[in-house]
């Protein structure tokens, strides 16, 4: 092996080792459990289980980090994915959304699931429990759509 290749591999190994020292923020704010989507909506157990397994890791403060989420650079990707997911929708703070915002979020949930955009493929590769059958997709999409019709109108402040 040429000297420059050995040097390159050593530098790469050193960078990967040093990356492990960069901490990932996994802090979770204190939230009222009663403000959580599942606590407020109280769906049937089968539906609650589907939502937890397919949505909650990225869209709530109840994330279960897998072992590989502690290894950089994968940890950076996973953390960024979770932070972006929570920015778009956070089931843990459901009560903070006003009626119109809840309706909009429920409409998005129904569409994203029906169109197989959620859960994302990058997530389901490593989380078999989040892979939805067509029947489960249809059921969840219908659940979110039906729930949207029951949300009372309340104003909210824009983020």
PDB file of C-alpha atoms in Angstrom:
ATOM      1  CA  UNK A   1       0.000   0.000   0.000  1.00  0.00           C
ATOM      2  CA  UNK A   2       1.341   3.399  -0.888  1.00  0.00           C
ATOM      3  CA  UNK A   3       2.392   5.739   1.896  1.00  0.00           C
ATOM      4  CA  UNK A   4      -0.209   8.397   1.003  1.00  0.00           C
ATOM      5  CA  UNK A   5      -2.998   5.779   1.183  1.00  0.00           C
ATOM      6  CA  UNK A   6      -1.837   4.672   4.635  1.00  0.00           C
ATOM      7  CA  UNK A   7      -1.670   8.288   5.769  1.00  0.00           C
ATOM      8  CA  UNK A   8      -5.134   8.961   4.347  1.00  0.00           C
ATOM      9  CA  UNK A   9      -6.604   5.953   6.147  1.00  0.00           C
ATOM     10  CA  UNK A  10      -4.967   6.992   9.424  1.00  0.00           C
ATOM     11  CA  UNK A  11      -6.343  10.528   9.080  1.00  0.00           C
ATOM     12  CA  UNK A  12      -9.798   9.168   8.290  1.00  0.00           C
ATOM     13  CA  UNK A  13      -9.659   6.837  11.304  1.00  0.00           C
ATOM     14  CA  UNK A  14      -8.541   9.717  13.538  1.00  0.00           C
ATOM     15  CA  UNK A  15     -11.382  11.922  12.288  1.00  0.00           C
ATOM     16  CA  UNK A  16     -13.929   9.159  12.936  1.00  0.00           C
ATOM     17  CA  UNK A  17     -12.576   8.638  16.461  1.00  0.00           C
ATOM     18  CA  UNK A  18     -12.624  12.380  17.202  1.00  0.00           C
ATOM     19  CA  UNK A  19     -16.201  12.631  15.900  1.00  0.00           C
ATOM     20  CA  UNK A  20     -17.266  10.323  18.722  1.00  0.00           C
ATOM     21  CA  UNK A  21     -16.372  13.095  21.179  1.00  0.00           C
ATOM     22  CA  UNK A  22     -18.949  15.514  19.744  1.00  0.00           C
ATOM     23  CA  UNK A  23     -22.010  15.278  21.987  1.00  0.00           C
ATOM     24  CA  UNK A  24     -25.518  14.980  20.609  1.00  0.00           C
ATOM     25  CA  UNK A  25     -28.248  16.893  22.416  1.00  0.00           C
ATOM     26  CA  UNK A  26     -30.868  14.390  23.509  1.00  0.00           C
ATOM     27  CA  UNK A  27     -32.367  16.583  26.185  1.00  0.00           C
ATOM     28  CA  UNK A  28     -36.122  16.550  26.498  1.00  0.00           C
ATOM     29  CA  UNK A  29     -38.065  19.427  27.996  1.00  0.00           C
ATOM     30  CA  UNK A  30     -40.508  18.750  30.778  1.00  0.00           C
ATOM     31  CA  UNK A  31     -43.927  18.341  29.231  1.00  0.00           C
ATOM     32  CA  UNK A  32     -47.356  17.644  30.601  1.00  0.00           C
ATOM     33  CA  UNK A  33     -48.286  14.049  29.722  1.00  0.00           C
ATOM     34  CA  UNK A  34     -51.895  15.204  29.335  1.00  0.00           C
ATOM     35  CA  UNK A  35     -50.854  17.410  26.407  1.00  0.00           C
ATOM     36  CA  UNK A  36     -49.717  14.373  24.396  1.00  0.00           C
ATOM     37  CA  UNK A  37     -51.728  13.445  21.312  1.00  0.00           C
ATOM     38  CA  UNK A  38     -52.449   9.879  22.418  1.00  0.00           C
ATOM     39  CA  UNK A  39     -53.496  11.030  25.891  1.00  0.00           C
ATOM     40  CA  UNK A  40     -55.867  13.620  24.461  1.00  0.00           C
ATOM     41  CA  UNK A  41     -57.326  11.544  21.644  1.00  0.00           C
ATOM     42  CA  UNK A  42     -57.264   8.134  23.337  1.00  0.00           C
ATOM     43  CA  UNK A  43     -57.495   5.986  20.194  1.00  0.00           C
ATOM     44  CA  UNK A  44     -58.161   2.257  20.320  1.00  0.00           C
ATOM     45  CA  UNK A  45     -55.050   0.318  21.422  1.00  0.00           C
ATOM     46  CA  UNK A  46     -54.264  -1.033  17.942  1.00  0.00           C
ATOM     47  CA  UNK A  47     -54.255   2.474  16.439  1.00  0.00           C
ATOM     48  CA  UNK A  48     -52.222   3.871  19.349  1.00  0.00           C
ATOM     49  CA  UNK A  49     -49.654   1.116  18.849  1.00  0.00           C
ATOM     50  CA  UNK A  50     -49.343   1.901  15.124  1.00  0.00           C
ATOM     51  CA  UNK A  51     -48.897   5.610  15.799  1.00  0.00           C
ATOM     52  CA  UNK A  52     -46.284   4.947  18.487  1.00  0.00           C
ATOM     53  CA  UNK A  53     -44.272   2.543  16.335  1.00  0.00           C
ATOM     54  CA  UNK A  54     -44.512   4.494  13.078  1.00  0.00           C
ATOM     55  CA  UNK A  55     -44.464   8.112  14.266  1.00  0.00           C
ATOM     56  CA  UNK A  56     -43.355   8.749  17.836  1.00  0.00           C
ATOM     57  CA  UNK A  57     -39.586   8.235  17.525  1.00  0.00           C
ATOM     58  CA  UNK A  58     -39.296  11.245  15.207  1.00  0.00           C
ATOM     59  CA  UNK A  59     -42.425  13.203  16.063  1.00  0.00           C
ATOM     60  CA  UNK A  60     -42.478  13.302  19.880  1.00  0.00           C
ATOM     61  CA  UNK A  61     -40.248  13.659  22.911  1.00  0.00           C
ATOM     62  CA  UNK A  62     -40.613   9.903  23.494  1.00  0.00           C
ATOM     63  CA  UNK A  63     -37.787   8.898  21.176  1.00  0.00           C
ATOM     64  CA  UNK A  64     -36.184   5.496  21.678  1.00  0.00           C
ATOM     65  CA  UNK A  65     -32.651   5.909  20.387  1.00  0.00           C
ATOM     66  CA  UNK A  66     -31.164   2.731  18.889  1.00  0.00           C
ATOM     67  CA  UNK A  67     -27.558   1.792  19.662  1.00  0.00           C
ATOM     68  CA  UNK A  68     -26.276   3.097  16.335  1.00  0.00           C
ATOM     69  CA  UNK A  69     -27.604   6.576  17.168  1.00  0.00           C
ATOM     70  CA  UNK A  70     -24.616   6.893  19.503  1.00  0.00           C
ATOM     71  CA  UNK A  71     -22.025   6.361  16.771  1.00  0.00           C
ATOM     72  CA  UNK A  72     -20.909   9.357  14.719  1.00  0.00           C
ATOM     73  CA  UNK A  73     -21.479  10.246  11.934  1.00  0.00           C
ATOM     74  CA  UNK A  74     -24.750   8.263  12.033  1.00  0.00           C
ATOM     75  CA  UNK A  75     -25.656  10.021  15.305  1.00  0.00           C
ATOM     76  CA  UNK A  76     -25.567  13.391  13.528  1.00  0.00           C
ATOM     77  CA  UNK A  77     -27.954  12.168  10.823  1.00  0.00           C
ATOM     78  CA  UNK A  78     -30.354  10.561  13.319  1.00  0.00           C
ATOM     79  CA  UNK A  79     -30.383  13.593  15.616  1.00  0.00           C
ATOM     80  CA  UNK A  80     -30.977  15.990  12.728  1.00  0.00           C
ATOM     81  CA  UNK A  81     -33.789  13.797  11.423  1.00  0.00           C
ATOM     82  CA  UNK A  82     -35.487  13.748  14.834  1.00  0.00           C
ATOM     83  CA  UNK A  83     -35.115  17.506  15.354  1.00  0.00           C
ATOM     84  CA  UNK A  84     -36.633  18.201  11.924  1.00  0.00           C
ATOM     85  CA  UNK A  85     -39.440  15.747  12.584  1.00  0.00           C
ATOM     86  CA  UNK A  86     -40.320  17.457  15.869  1.00  0.00           C
ATOM     87  CA  UNK A  87     -40.271  20.865  14.168  1.00  0.00           C
ATOM     88  CA  UNK A  88     -42.876  19.711  11.662  1.00  0.00           C
ATOM     89  CA  UNK A  89     -45.055  17.840  14.150  1.00  0.00           C
ATOM     90  CA  UNK A  90     -44.602  17.045  17.822  1.00  0.00           C
ATOM     91  CA  UNK A  91     -47.237  14.746  19.282  1.00  0.00           C
ATOM     92  CA  UNK A  92     -45.894  15.453  22.788  1.00  0.00           C
ATOM     93  CA  UNK A  93     -47.050  19.072  22.545  1.00  0.00           C
ATOM     94  CA  UNK A  94     -50.315  18.434  20.728  1.00  0.00           C
ATOM     95  CA  UNK A  95     -52.364  20.525  23.172  1.00  0.00           C
ATOM     96  CA  UNK A  96     -50.306  23.624  22.290  1.00  0.00           C
ATOM     97  CA  UNK A  97     -51.643  23.565  18.731  1.00  0.00           C
ATOM     98  CA  UNK A  98     -54.832  25.513  18.152  1.00  0.00           C
ATOM     99  CA  UNK A  99     -57.786  23.921  16.404  1.00  0.00           C
ATOM    100  CA  UNK A 100     -56.914  25.064  12.909  1.00  0.00           C
ATOM    101  CA  UNK A 101     -53.307  23.978  13.309  1.00  0.00           C
ATOM    102  CA  UNK A 102     -54.431  20.590  14.658  1.00  0.00           C
ATOM    103  CA  UNK A 103     -56.735  20.166  11.666  1.00  0.00           C
ATOM    104  CA  UNK A 104     -53.892  21.038   9.316  1.00  0.00           C
ATOM    105  CA  UNK A 105     -51.495  18.614  11.048  1.00  0.00           C
ATOM    106  CA  UNK A 106     -54.093  15.825  10.954  1.00  0.00           C
ATOM    107  CA  UNK A 107     -54.675  16.467   7.253  1.00  0.00           C
ATOM    108  CA  UNK A 108     -50.913  16.265   6.650  1.00  0.00           C
ATOM    109  CA  UNK A 109     -50.694  13.038   8.674  1.00  0.00           C
ATOM    110  CA  UNK A 110     -53.480  11.463   6.622  1.00  0.00           C
ATOM    111  CA  UNK A 111     -51.871  12.500   3.323  1.00  0.00           C
ATOM    112  CA  UNK A 112     -48.282  11.600   4.219  1.00  0.00           C
ATOM    113  CA  UNK A 113     -49.284   8.136   5.397  1.00  0.00           C
ATOM    114  CA  UNK A 114     -51.692   7.463   2.524  1.00  0.00           C
ATOM    115  CA  UNK A 115     -49.044   8.491  -0.021  1.00  0.00           C
ATOM    116  CA  UNK A 116     -46.398   6.346   1.741  1.00  0.00           C
ATOM    117  CA  UNK A 117     -44.149   9.348   2.448  1.00  0.00           C
ATOM    118  CA  UNK A 118     -44.268   8.511   6.148  1.00  0.00           C
ATOM    119  CA  UNK A 119     -42.759   6.774   7.888  1.00  0.00           C
ATOM    120  CA  UNK A 120     -39.682   7.464   5.822  1.00  0.00           C
ATOM    121  CA  UNK A 121     -37.880   4.578   4.148  1.00  0.00           C
ATOM    122  CA  UNK A 122     -34.618   5.477   5.909  1.00  0.00           C
ATOM    123  CA  UNK A 123     -36.437   4.859   9.201  1.00  0.00           C
ATOM    124  CA  UNK A 124     -38.229   1.657   8.252  1.00  0.00           C
ATOM    125  CA  UNK A 125     -35.011   0.037   7.008  1.00  0.00           C
ATOM    126  CA  UNK A 126     -33.879  -0.347  10.603  1.00  0.00           C
ATOM    127  CA  UNK A 127     -37.307  -0.368  12.304  1.00  0.00           C
ATOM    128  CA  UNK A 128     -39.401  -3.228  10.976  1.00  0.00           C
ATOM    129  CA  UNK A 129     -42.155  -2.438  13.490  1.00  0.00           C
ATOM    130  CA  UNK A 130     -42.731   0.869  11.683  1.00  0.00           C
ATOM    131  CA  UNK A 131     -43.340  -0.729   8.281  1.00  0.00           C
ATOM    132  CA  UNK A 132     -47.003  -0.299   7.513  1.00  0.00           C
ATOM    133  CA  UNK A 133     -49.049  -2.638   5.379  1.00  0.00           C
ATOM    134  CA  UNK A 134     -51.431  -1.104   2.865  1.00  0.00           C
ATOM    135  CA  UNK A 135     -54.307  -1.965   5.208  1.00  0.00           C
ATOM    136  CA  UNK A 136     -52.565  -0.254   8.147  1.00  0.00           C
ATOM    137  CA  UNK A 137     -51.807   2.767   5.967  1.00  0.00           C
ATOM    138  CA  UNK A 138     -55.413   3.062   4.923  1.00  0.00           C
ATOM    139  CA  UNK A 139     -56.632   2.612   8.502  1.00  0.00           C
ATOM    140  CA  UNK A 140     -54.276   5.247   9.942  1.00  0.00           C
ATOM    141  CA  UNK A 141     -54.971   7.687   7.147  1.00  0.00           C
ATOM    142  CA  UNK A 142     -58.716   7.306   7.680  1.00  0.00           C
ATOM    143  CA  UNK A 143     -58.241   7.675  11.450  1.00  0.00           C
ATOM    144  CA  UNK A 144     -56.369  10.983  11.075  1.00  0.00           C
ATOM    145  CA  UNK A 145     -58.821  12.246   8.467  1.00  0.00           C
ATOM    146  CA  UNK A 146     -61.876  11.363  10.578  1.00  0.00           C
ATOM    147  CA  UNK A 147     -60.284  12.901  13.671  1.00  0.00           C
ATOM    148  CA  UNK A 148     -59.670  16.113  11.747  1.00  0.00           C
ATOM    149  CA  UNK A 149     -63.421  16.523  11.311  1.00  0.00           C
ATOM    150  CA  UNK A 150     -63.980  16.436  15.078  1.00  0.00           C
ATOM    151  CA  UNK A 151     -61.452  19.101  16.069  1.00  0.00           C
ATOM    152  CA  UNK A 152     -63.159  22.250  17.378  1.00  0.00           C
ATOM    153  CA  UNK A 153     -62.108  25.550  15.884  1.00  0.00           C
ATOM    154  CA  UNK A 154     -59.603  27.360  18.120  1.00  0.00           C
ATOM    155  CA  UNK A 155     -57.259  30.111  17.035  1.00  0.00           C
ATOM    156  CA  UNK A 156     -53.538  29.699  17.563  1.00  0.00           C
ATOM    157  CA  UNK A 157     -50.513  31.905  17.337  1.00  0.00           C
ATOM    158  CA  UNK A 158     -48.180  31.325  14.443  1.00  0.00           C
ATOM    159  CA  UNK A 159     -44.793  29.851  15.332  1.00  0.00           C
TER     160      UNK A 159
END
